[in-house]
Amino acid sequence: MRSTTFAIASIALSLANAQYPASLNIPPDLDLDALRSNSLYLRWRPSYHVLAPEGQMNDPCGPMYDNTPRLSHLLPTFPSTCQIRQHFLVAHHLNRGMITWSDVSGWRNRSMLAISPSPYPARDWLGVFSGGTQPVNLHGQSDGNLTLMWTGEARFPDNWQKPYANHAKAQFIATTSDGGKTWQKYVGNLFLTEAPGNWDITGWRYPIFQADQELDSEDAGPQIPLCTARASDLTNWTFQGALFEPTQNYSFEGDATWTGNWGYNFDMRDLFSMVEDANYGGDGVSRHWIVDMGAENAYRFHPVAHWSLYAFGNIEQRANGSATLDVQAAGGLDWGNTYALNQFYDHVCDRRIIWPWSDEDPNNYGVKAQGFQGSLGILRESFILVWHHVSAPAEAVTEGPDLRVQFVDPYQFRMNVSPVGLELYDGC
């Protein structure tokens, strides 16, 4: 990354070469596209959010809590060339309190990189995309090793609106035995190289995985499209079908203003379960399943073309033995611009943490001078909020005496929405 320098005698510099720190005003008629690279690097750069040292920050890959050293891990993706969406890399960050994050081995000379594309013609030569991480080895054992699964890209362009090209994507595995300082690509790569059978797909990526005994007992798996693997062999996965397949531009209960719109394509989706918390009106026993997903090209009630949504319900078994999600509620995880959410379970505080990604706003204007695009959003805690004794609307029908929805609040502060009061983050 090119360093940014400042000069007291900046008035002597031409506008095309000037540096604009946060303390200086920018002339309103200045063409930001005419400025040189990184000249606006510190002008609007956030100081709180996790973001790449250069280029476009992308999806939050593999957030995870490792109980052995009591460290949280994050492996976000960003491109190797500023403003060019190719050759994506995976960086690695560590944290003990989820507030201040440190690059593993530092950030200079890209020392924080965990995974890079392989040479051509490997199935990941064009880039590495998001996935999941767990503090287990390839046999599902907690022995200090970490396992990362991600998607490798071999063909561009990559867009759900174009026909999916065979062999465009495959899933990869890497492991580390030194806490993430060095990662080794699994010698047996690849796995889940193609969609099964004649399945008509728009993409084949983002292997987000986790262990769950409840899923095991129901003969279901850890992701959508749903796949299973025995804990003793995380390299051997079996396709189990789709949890649900809505029609195009479907809205649960028909009202996008409340439940969102599922668009034409699901992106960065994951599956996890949560038990009702007595602190939020629950019974402390009932378990429910949540699917978080990004919906692309959704109905334009939402101001952007992609939307962060959730579906809430119970997993049941079809006649053929595959699993299906009986959706009971749905809604927006974020009514703003954050997208491509990933999640992990915080074992210390017994909570589910969701991490979103925020794309850039200015439609690529001035981004070369800015030197970076986007950042990760503020952490959020996801829990089930139960309202009791809810009265049905005058012209609608609801089932049951209670209403259950997924409730997501900012991780630093809890939104002042009844019955949850405003609280500052205190560690747990």
Tab-separated table of C-alpha atoms in Angstrom:
chain	number	residue	atom	x	y	z
A	1	MET	CA	0.000	0.000	0.000
A	2	ARG	CA	1.324	3.456	-0.878
A	3	SER	CA	1.917	5.646	2.142
A	4	THR	CA	0.137	8.958	2.532
A	5	THR	CA	2.308	11.987	3.345
A	6	PHE	CA	1.385	15.482	4.435
A	7	ALA	CA	3.163	18.789	3.835
A	8	ILE	CA	2.696	22.101	5.593
A	9	ALA	CA	3.411	23.870	2.327
A	10	SER	CA	0.580	22.025	0.604
A	11	ILE	CA	-0.592	25.252	-1.045
A	12	ALA	CA	2.344	24.874	-3.418
A	13	LEU	CA	1.042	21.541	-4.690
A	14	SER	CA	-1.285	21.270	-7.639
A	15	LEU	CA	-4.815	20.080	-6.954
A	16	ALA	CA	-4.079	16.898	-8.872
A	17	ASN	CA	-1.293	15.959	-6.453
A	18	ALA	CA	-2.501	17.513	-3.203
A	19	GLN	CA	-3.129	15.560	-0.029
A	20	TYR	CA	-6.389	16.258	1.794
A	21	PRO	CA	-6.311	15.255	5.464
A	22	ALA	CA	-9.452	15.479	7.545
A	23	SER	CA	-8.480	18.946	8.816
A	24	LEU	CA	-8.606	20.591	5.380
A	25	ASN	CA	-11.661	21.641	3.426
A	26	ILE	CA	-12.079	20.370	-0.118
A	27	PRO	CA	-13.184	22.920	-2.729
A	28	PRO	CA	-16.775	22.096	-3.747
A	29	ASP	CA	-15.901	22.300	-7.441
A	30	LEU	CA	-12.959	19.908	-7.187
A	31	ASP	CA	-13.242	16.838	-9.424
A	32	LEU	CA	-12.359	13.955	-7.109
A	33	ASP	CA	-11.743	11.664	-10.059
A	34	ALA	CA	-8.881	13.969	-11.113
A	35	LEU	CA	-6.940	13.404	-7.889
A	36	ARG	CA	-4.145	10.884	-7.668
A	37	SER	CA	-4.453	7.557	-5.895
A	38	ASN	CA	-4.733	7.671	-2.093
A	39	SER	CA	-4.732	11.488	-1.933
A	40	LEU	CA	-8.006	11.270	0.024
A	41	TYR	CA	-6.975	8.184	1.982
A	42	LEU	CA	-7.379	9.765	5.433
A	43	ARG	CA	-10.042	12.311	4.508
A	44	TRP	CA	-13.079	10.149	5.266
A	45	ARG	CA	-11.487	6.926	6.491
A	46	PRO	CA	-13.455	5.468	9.439
A	47	SER	CA	-11.583	4.917	12.685
A	48	TYR	CA	-13.940	2.353	14.228
A	49	HIS	CA	-14.938	-0.065	11.502
A	50	VAL	CA	-12.835	-3.003	10.360
A	51	LEU	CA	-11.688	-2.263	6.816
A	52	ALA	CA	-8.955	-3.238	4.397
A	53	PRO	CA	-5.642	-1.354	4.207
A	54	GLU	CA	-6.403	-0.672	0.549
A	55	GLY	CA	-8.887	-1.565	-2.156
A	56	GLN	CA	-12.419	-2.764	-1.635
A	57	MET	CA	-13.383	-4.372	1.649
A	58	ASN	CA	-15.665	-7.303	0.973
A	59	ASP	CA	-17.601	-9.979	2.836
A	60	PRO	CA	-16.837	-10.906	6.467
A	61	CYS	CA	-15.362	-14.367	5.940
A	62	GLY	CA	-15.078	-16.915	8.736
A	63	PRO	CA	-15.840	-14.968	11.945
A	64	MET	CA	-15.252	-17.336	14.840
A	65	TYR	CA	-14.499	-17.562	18.553
A	66	ASP	CA	-11.701	-19.918	19.600
A	67	ASN	CA	-12.050	-20.867	23.254
A	68	THR	CA	-8.537	-22.336	23.562
A	69	PRO	CA	-6.640	-19.017	23.498
A	70	ARG	CA	-9.886	-17.047	24.076
A	71	LEU	CA	-9.497	-15.167	20.828
A	72	SER	CA	-11.984	-14.079	18.189
A	73	HIS	CA	-10.958	-14.496	14.554
A	74	LEU	CA	-12.051	-12.712	11.406
A	75	LEU	CA	-10.942	-13.412	7.838
A	76	PRO	CA	-12.451	-10.730	5.576
A	77	THR	CA	-11.881	-10.643	1.838
A	78	PHE	CA	-10.486	-7.818	-0.261
A	79	PRO	CA	-8.989	-7.564	-3.782
A	80	SER	CA	-5.327	-7.427	-4.657
A	81	THR	CA	-5.786	-4.416	-6.920
A	82	CYS	CA	-7.679	-1.306	-5.862
A	83	GLN	CA	-11.157	-1.014	-7.405
A	84	ILE	CA	-10.708	-4.170	-9.478
A	85	ARG	CA	-13.009	-6.986	-8.405
A	86	GLN	CA	-10.711	-9.922	-8.958
A	87	HIS	CA	-7.937	-11.842	-7.251
A	88	PHE	CA	-9.671	-11.630	-3.918
A	89	LEU	CA	-7.565	-12.442	-0.875
A	90	VAL	CA	-8.442	-13.494	2.670
A	91	ALA	CA	-6.874	-11.515	5.503
A	92	HIS	CA	-6.755	-12.567	9.146
A	93	HIS	CA	-7.493	-10.413	12.206
A	94	LEU	CA	-7.496	-11.271	15.925
A	95	ASN	CA	-9.240	-9.751	18.938
A	96	ARG	CA	-9.863	-10.536	22.610
A	97	GLY	CA	-12.825	-8.246	23.255
A	98	MET	CA	-14.349	-7.694	19.790
A	99	ILE	CA	-13.569	-3.967	19.977
A	100	THR	CA	-9.983	-3.483	18.793
A	101	TRP	CA	-8.781	-5.876	16.098
A	102	SER	CA	-5.179	-6.591	15.136
A	103	ASP	CA	-3.792	-7.881	11.855
A	104	VAL	CA	-2.039	-11.209	12.291
A	105	SER	CA	1.683	-10.567	11.636
A	106	GLY	CA	0.901	-6.900	10.873
A	107	TRP	CA	-0.423	-5.285	7.695
A	108	ARG	CA	2.754	-4.173	5.904
A	109	ASN	CA	3.648	-6.090	2.769
A	110	ARG	CA	0.335	-7.918	3.168
A	111	SER	CA	1.642	-9.917	6.093
A	112	MET	CA	-1.919	-10.435	7.344
A	113	LEU	CA	-2.899	-12.578	4.345
A	114	ALA	CA	-4.209	-16.019	5.204
A	115	ILE	CA	-5.275	-17.373	1.800
A	116	SER	CA	-4.290	-16.250	-1.701
A	117	PRO	CA	-5.317	-17.558	-5.134
A	118	SER	CA	-3.338	-20.472	-6.551
A	119	PRO	CA	-1.532	-20.220	-9.905
A	120	TYR	CA	-3.470	-20.807	-13.119
A	121	PRO	CA	-5.186	-23.157	-13.970
A	122	ALA	CA	-6.211	-24.001	-10.400
A	123	ARG	CA	-9.913	-23.749	-9.557
A	124	ASP	CA	-9.192	-20.711	-7.347
A	125	TRP	CA	-6.749	-18.849	-9.601
A	126	LEU	CA	-9.085	-15.853	-10.057
A	127	GLY	CA	-9.880	-15.350	-6.419
A	128	VAL	CA	-11.026	-16.649	-3.055
A	129	PHE	CA	-14.504	-15.861	-1.768
A	130	SER	CA	-16.164	-15.996	1.624
A	131	GLY	CA	-16.846	-19.016	3.780
A	132	GLY	CA	-16.763	-20.242	7.356
A	133	THR	CA	-14.264	-21.175	10.057
A	134	GLN	CA	-14.530	-23.468	13.063
A	135	PRO	CA	-12.059	-24.260	15.910
A	136	VAL	CA	-11.775	-27.946	14.986
A	137	ASN	CA	-9.544	-30.154	12.865
A	138	LEU	CA	-10.739	-32.066	9.813
A	139	HIS	CA	-12.028	-34.822	12.115
A	140	GLY	CA	-14.202	-32.440	14.117
A	141	GLN	CA	-11.900	-32.534	17.141
A	142	SER	CA	-10.971	-29.504	19.250
A	143	ASP	CA	-7.204	-29.843	19.462
A	144	GLY	CA	-6.027	-26.295	18.746
A	145	ASN	CA	-6.379	-26.545	14.978
A	146	LEU	CA	-8.689	-24.280	12.984
A	147	THR	CA	-10.461	-25.230	9.758
A	148	LEU	CA	-11.447	-22.724	7.079
A	149	MET	CA	-13.737	-23.445	4.134
A	150	TRP	CA	-14.084	-20.977	1.273
A	151	THR	CA	-15.026	-20.727	-2.403
A	152	GLY	CA	-12.464	-20.601	-5.181
A	153	GLU	CA	-13.213	-18.726	-8.404
A	154	ALA	CA	-12.027	-19.944	-11.804
A	155	ARG	CA	-14.261	-18.037	-14.231
A	156	PHE	CA	-15.498	-14.490	-14.608
A	157	PRO	CA	-17.852	-12.701	-14.969
A	158	ASP	CA	-19.654	-13.906	-11.888
A	159	ASN	CA	-23.228	-12.699	-11.699
A	160	TRP	CA	-26.511	-14.427	-10.950
A	161	GLN	CA	-28.097	-12.701	-13.965
A	162	LYS	CA	-25.799	-14.590	-16.339
A	163	PRO	CA	-25.940	-18.355	-16.964
A	164	TYR	CA	-23.814	-20.199	-14.448
A	165	ALA	CA	-20.666	-21.591	-16.083
A	166	ASN	CA	-19.689	-25.148	-15.222
A	167	HIS	CA	-16.496	-25.437	-13.190
A	168	ALA	CA	-16.677	-21.743	-12.306
A	169	LYS	CA	-16.510	-22.379	-8.565
A	170	ALA	CA	-15.437	-25.028	-6.101
A	171	GLN	CA	-15.105	-25.228	-2.339
A	172	PHE	CA	-11.709	-25.381	-0.657
A	173	ILE	CA	-10.364	-26.247	2.786
A	174	ALA	CA	-7.381	-24.889	4.690
A	175	THR	CA	-6.162	-25.567	8.215
A	176	THR	CA	-3.839	-23.949	10.716
A	177	SER	CA	-2.114	-25.380	13.770
A	178	ASP	CA	-0.507	-22.159	15.029
A	179	GLY	CA	-3.556	-20.019	15.721
A	180	GLY	CA	-3.792	-18.693	12.200
A	181	LYS	CA	-0.256	-17.391	11.724
A	182	THR	CA	0.140	-19.772	8.802
A	183	TRP	CA	-2.522	-21.615	6.804
A	184	GLN	CA	-2.086	-24.728	4.691
A	185	LYS	CA	-4.446	-25.572	1.861
A	186	TYR	CA	-5.739	-29.105	2.316
A	187	VAL	CA	-3.922	-31.459	-0.028
A	188	GLY	CA	-7.201	-33.210	-0.869
A	189	ASN	CA	-8.968	-30.097	-2.211
A	190	LEU	CA	-11.505	-29.765	-3.823
A	191	PHE	CA	-14.948	-30.611	-2.405
A	192	LEU	CA	-18.492	-29.772	-3.508
A	193	THR	CA	-17.104	-28.884	-6.908
A	194	GLU	CA	-20.433	-28.705	-8.749
A	195	ALA	CA	-24.126	-28.472	-8.039
A	196	PRO	CA	-25.689	-31.946	-7.873
A	197	GLY	CA	-27.666	-33.511	-10.687
A	198	ASN	CA	-29.545	-31.156	-12.955
A	199	TRP	CA	-30.006	-28.467	-10.343
A	200	ASP	CA	-30.434	-25.096	-12.041
A	201	ILE	CA	-28.319	-22.680	-10.008
A	202	THR	CA	-27.238	-19.047	-10.138
A	203	GLY	CA	-24.099	-19.592	-8.074
A	204	TRP	CA	-22.261	-22.184	-6.014
A	205	ARG	CA	-20.311	-20.570	-3.200
A	206	TYR	CA	-19.980	-19.540	0.466
A	207	PRO	CA	-19.614	-22.800	2.462
A	208	ILE	CA	-20.585	-21.658	5.960
A	209	PHE	CA	-20.542	-24.672	8.259
A	210	GLN	CA	-21.086	-25.529	11.911
A	211	ALA	CA	-21.756	-28.496	14.160
A	212	ASP	CA	-25.221	-29.047	15.553
A	213	GLN	CA	-26.555	-32.161	17.261
A	214	GLU	CA	-30.141	-31.127	16.593
A	215	LEU	CA	-29.503	-31.105	12.862
A	216	ASP	CA	-27.767	-34.439	13.104
A	217	SER	CA	-30.778	-36.002	14.769
A	218	GLU	CA	-33.040	-34.637	12.028
A	219	ASP	CA	-30.760	-35.872	9.241
A	220	ALA	CA	-30.098	-32.320	7.999
A	221	GLY	CA	-26.928	-30.341	7.396
A	222	PRO	CA	-25.164	-27.101	8.076
A	223	GLN	CA	-25.775	-24.877	5.085
A	224	ILE	CA	-28.036	-23.870	2.207
A	225	PRO	CA	-28.046	-25.646	-0.189
A	226	LEU	CA	-28.151	-28.160	2.576
A	227	CYS	CA	-25.243	-30.604	2.871
A	228	THR	CA	-24.131	-32.976	5.601
A	229	ALA	CA	-20.811	-34.331	6.777
A	230	ARG	CA	-19.919	-36.565	9.668
A	231	ALA	CA	-17.840	-34.726	12.245
A	232	SER	CA	-15.166	-37.390	11.807
A	233	ASP	CA	-14.598	-36.351	8.166
A	234	LEU	CA	-15.211	-32.726	7.217
A	235	THR	CA	-13.894	-33.353	3.707
A	236	ASN	CA	-16.789	-35.602	2.657
A	237	TRP	CA	-20.090	-33.778	2.167
A	238	THR	CA	-23.437	-35.042	0.895
A	239	PHE	CA	-26.070	-32.851	-0.744
A	240	GLN	CA	-29.429	-32.972	1.049
A	241	GLY	CA	-31.563	-30.614	-1.024
A	242	ALA	CA	-32.753	-27.048	-0.553
A	243	LEU	CA	-34.305	-25.806	2.665
A	244	PHE	CA	-36.814	-23.767	0.705
A	245	GLU	CA	-37.233	-22.581	-2.870
A	246	PRO	CA	-39.556	-19.574	-3.071
A	247	THR	CA	-40.855	-18.147	-6.306
A	248	GLN	CA	-39.196	-15.081	-7.807
A	249	ASN	CA	-39.679	-11.833	-5.877
A	250	TYR	CA	-41.545	-13.658	-3.119
A	251	SER	CA	-42.477	-11.837	0.090
A	252	PHE	CA	-43.503	-13.829	3.155
A	253	GLU	CA	-47.192	-13.166	3.889
A	254	GLY	CA	-47.233	-10.975	0.780
A	255	ASP	CA	-46.129	-7.695	2.364
A	256	ALA	CA	-42.558	-6.580	1.642
A	257	THR	CA	-42.920	-3.545	3.896
A	258	TRP	CA	-42.881	-5.920	6.887
A	259	THR	CA	-41.164	-9.097	5.806
A	260	GLY	CA	-38.899	-7.978	2.971
A	261	ASN	CA	-38.642	-9.416	-0.501
A	262	TRP	CA	-36.552	-12.473	-1.397
A	263	GLY	CA	-35.697	-11.288	-4.891
A	264	TYR	CA	-34.161	-13.592	-7.493
A	265	ASN	CA	-31.027	-14.883	-5.813
A	266	PHE	CA	-29.811	-15.742	-2.316
A	267	ASP	CA	-26.319	-14.594	-1.354
A	268	MET	CA	-24.194	-15.223	1.774
A	269	ARG	CA	-26.820	-17.337	3.534
A	270	ASP	CA	-26.339	-19.398	6.652
A	271	LEU	CA	-28.357	-21.528	9.036
A	272	PHE	CA	-28.243	-21.675	12.820
A	273	SER	CA	-30.553	-22.370	15.737
A	274	MET	CA	-31.383	-20.350	18.832
A	275	VAL	CA	-33.228	-21.115	22.042
A	276	GLU	CA	-35.777	-18.647	23.357
A	277	ASP	CA	-34.247	-16.498	26.095
A	278	ALA	CA	-36.336	-15.949	29.207
A	279	ASN	CA	-34.888	-12.422	29.422
A	280	TYR	CA	-36.692	-11.588	26.181
A	281	GLY	CA	-40.035	-13.223	26.863
A	282	GLY	CA	-39.069	-16.759	25.839
A	283	ASP	CA	-39.530	-20.022	27.680
A	284	GLY	CA	-35.813	-20.873	27.799
A	285	VAL	CA	-36.439	-24.238	26.126
A	286	SER	CA	-37.931	-23.909	22.646
A	287	ARG	CA	-35.402	-24.025	19.816
A	288	HIS	CA	-35.980	-22.330	16.475
A	289	TRP	CA	-34.031	-22.187	13.237
A	290	ILE	CA	-32.875	-19.018	11.516
A	291	VAL	CA	-31.744	-18.576	7.937
A	292	ASP	CA	-29.939	-15.318	7.247
A	293	MET	CA	-29.505	-14.402	3.601
A	294	GLY	CA	-28.850	-11.596	1.205
A	295	ALA	CA	-31.578	-11.192	-1.411
A	296	GLU	CA	-30.493	-9.818	-4.782
A	297	ASN	CA	-32.589	-7.730	-7.171
A	298	ALA	CA	-35.357	-7.589	-4.609
A	299	TYR	CA	-38.541	-5.613	-5.127
A	300	ARG	CA	-37.529	-1.970	-5.095
A	301	PHE	CA	-39.428	-0.977	-1.992
A	302	HIS	CA	-35.899	-1.198	-0.616
A	303	PRO	CA	-33.569	1.571	-1.884
A	304	VAL	CA	-30.761	-0.756	-2.981
A	305	ALA	CA	-30.731	-3.849	-5.171
A	306	HIS	CA	-29.674	-6.185	-2.385
A	307	TRP	CA	-31.270	-6.714	0.988
A	308	SER	CA	-30.285	-8.448	4.254
A	309	LEU	CA	-33.156	-10.675	5.382
A	310	TYR	CA	-33.972	-13.615	7.609
A	311	ALA	CA	-36.441	-16.487	7.687
A	312	PHE	CA	-37.495	-18.076	10.965
A	313	GLY	CA	-39.084	-21.456	11.564
A	314	ASN	CA	-38.660	-25.148	12.267
A	315	ILE	CA	-36.797	-27.801	10.312
A	316	GLU	CA	-38.898	-30.742	9.190
A	317	GLN	CA	-38.281	-33.827	7.089
A	318	ARG	CA	-39.706	-34.341	3.611
A	319	ALA	CA	-41.034	-37.697	2.458
A	320	ASN	CA	-37.763	-38.372	0.620
A	321	GLY	CA	-35.751	-37.796	3.803
A	322	SER	CA	-34.385	-34.353	2.947
A	323	ALA	CA	-34.815	-31.371	5.237
A	324	THR	CA	-37.073	-28.383	4.733
A	325	LEU	CA	-37.571	-25.196	6.707
A	326	ASP	CA	-41.172	-24.496	7.671
A	327	VAL	CA	-41.009	-20.696	7.596
A	328	GLN	CA	-43.092	-19.108	10.346
A	329	ALA	CA	-41.803	-15.545	10.222
A	330	ALA	CA	-39.522	-13.402	8.089
A	331	GLY	CA	-38.202	-9.885	8.011
A	332	GLY	CA	-35.317	-7.531	7.456
A	333	LEU	CA	-32.051	-7.964	9.319
A	334	ASP	CA	-31.057	-4.480	8.247
A	335	TRP	CA	-33.217	-1.857	6.579
A	336	GLY	CA	-30.114	0.081	5.544
A	337	ASN	CA	-27.292	-0.830	3.175
A	338	THR	CA	-25.398	-3.537	5.075
A	339	TYR	CA	-25.255	-6.858	3.300
A	340	ALA	CA	-23.498	-10.234	3.077
A	341	LEU	CA	-23.845	-10.934	6.783
A	342	ASN	CA	-21.911	-13.714	8.457
A	343	GLN	CA	-22.360	-14.992	12.001
A	344	PHE	CA	-20.748	-16.989	14.778
A	345	TYR	CA	-21.567	-18.250	18.254
A	346	ASP	CA	-19.885	-16.514	21.193
A	347	HIS	CA	-19.410	-19.344	23.700
A	348	VAL	CA	-18.262	-17.054	26.511
A	349	CYS	CA	-21.392	-14.919	26.576
A	350	ASP	CA	-23.779	-17.494	25.064
A	351	ARG	CA	-24.953	-15.326	22.186
A	352	ARG	CA	-25.129	-15.284	18.411
A	353	ILE	CA	-23.095	-12.483	16.817
A	354	ILE	CA	-23.845	-11.218	13.309
A	355	TRP	CA	-21.317	-9.219	11.312
A	356	PRO	CA	-22.454	-7.264	8.230
A	357	TRP	CA	-20.605	-5.632	5.360
A	358	SER	CA	-21.272	-2.077	4.194
A	359	ASP	CA	-20.662	-1.256	0.563
A	360	GLU	CA	-19.482	2.156	-0.595
A	361	ASP	CA	-22.045	4.932	-1.181
A	362	PRO	CA	-20.628	7.303	-3.843
A	363	ASN	CA	-21.153	4.990	-6.844
A	364	ASN	CA	-17.409	4.734	-7.526
A	365	TYR	CA	-16.934	8.515	-7.686
A	366	GLY	CA	-13.559	9.473	-6.227
A	367	VAL	CA	-12.738	5.987	-4.967
A	368	LYS	CA	-9.330	5.910	-6.658
A	369	ALA	CA	-8.304	9.018	-4.732
A	370	GLN	CA	-9.872	7.633	-1.565
A	371	GLY	CA	-7.852	4.438	-1.882
A	372	PHE	CA	-10.394	2.132	-0.257
A	373	GLN	CA	-14.028	1.111	-0.579
A	374	GLY	CA	-16.473	-0.098	2.035
A	375	SER	CA	-15.978	-1.577	5.483
A	376	LEU	CA	-17.478	-4.102	7.836
A	377	GLY	CA	-20.433	-2.878	9.847
A	378	ILE	CA	-21.007	-2.763	13.579
A	379	LEU	CA	-21.379	-6.124	15.284
A	380	ARG	CA	-24.918	-7.116	16.217
A	381	GLU	CA	-26.345	-9.652	18.632
A	382	SER	CA	-29.169	-11.783	17.323
A	383	PHE	CA	-31.758	-13.205	19.694
A	384	ILE	CA	-35.397	-14.213	19.733
A	385	LEU	CA	-37.784	-11.692	21.198
A	386	VAL	CA	-41.185	-13.073	22.208
A	387	TRP	CA	-44.234	-10.861	22.612
A	388	HIS	CA	-47.096	-12.408	24.551
A	389	HIS	CA	-50.823	-11.705	24.270
A	390	VAL	CA	-50.603	-10.127	20.834
A	391	SER	CA	-53.952	-9.120	19.380
A	392	ALA	CA	-54.620	-9.914	15.739
A	393	PRO	CA	-55.322	-7.050	13.314
A	394	ALA	CA	-58.961	-6.477	12.489
A	395	GLU	CA	-58.726	-7.981	8.990
A	396	ALA	CA	-56.006	-10.577	9.433
A	397	VAL	CA	-55.573	-14.009	10.958
A	398	THR	CA	-52.614	-15.157	13.040
A	399	GLU	CA	-51.853	-18.486	14.653
A	400	GLY	CA	-51.225	-19.028	18.329
A	401	PRO	CA	-51.272	-16.716	21.346
A	402	ASP	CA	-47.663	-15.553	20.936
A	403	LEU	CA	-45.725	-13.773	18.222
A	404	ARG	CA	-42.097	-14.765	17.690
A	405	VAL	CA	-39.696	-12.840	15.519
A	406	GLN	CA	-35.954	-12.565	15.226
A	407	PHE	CA	-34.709	-9.353	16.769
A	408	VAL	CA	-31.317	-7.908	15.899
A	409	ASP	CA	-29.802	-4.964	17.734
A	410	PRO	CA	-26.472	-3.162	17.405
A	411	TYR	CA	-23.743	-4.902	19.355
A	412	GLN	CA	-22.497	-1.733	21.055
A	413	PHE	CA	-25.922	-0.424	22.008
A	414	ARG	CA	-29.314	-1.969	22.276
A	415	MET	CA	-31.946	-0.087	20.357
A	416	ASN	CA	-34.499	1.597	22.540
A	417	VAL	CA	-37.333	-0.609	21.398
A	418	SER	CA	-39.675	-2.039	24.019
A	419	PRO	CA	-39.143	-4.223	25.937
A	420	VAL	CA	-35.388	-3.818	25.462
A	421	GLY	CA	-33.852	-0.788	27.152
A	422	LEU	CA	-30.704	1.038	26.087
A	423	GLU	CA	-27.568	-0.618	27.450
A	424	LEU	CA	-23.886	0.014	26.888
A	425	TYR	CA	-21.742	-2.951	25.907
A	426	ASP	CA	-20.110	-4.396	29.018
A	427	GLY	CA	-18.341	-7.425	27.571
A	428	CYS	CA	-21.277	-9.837	27.878
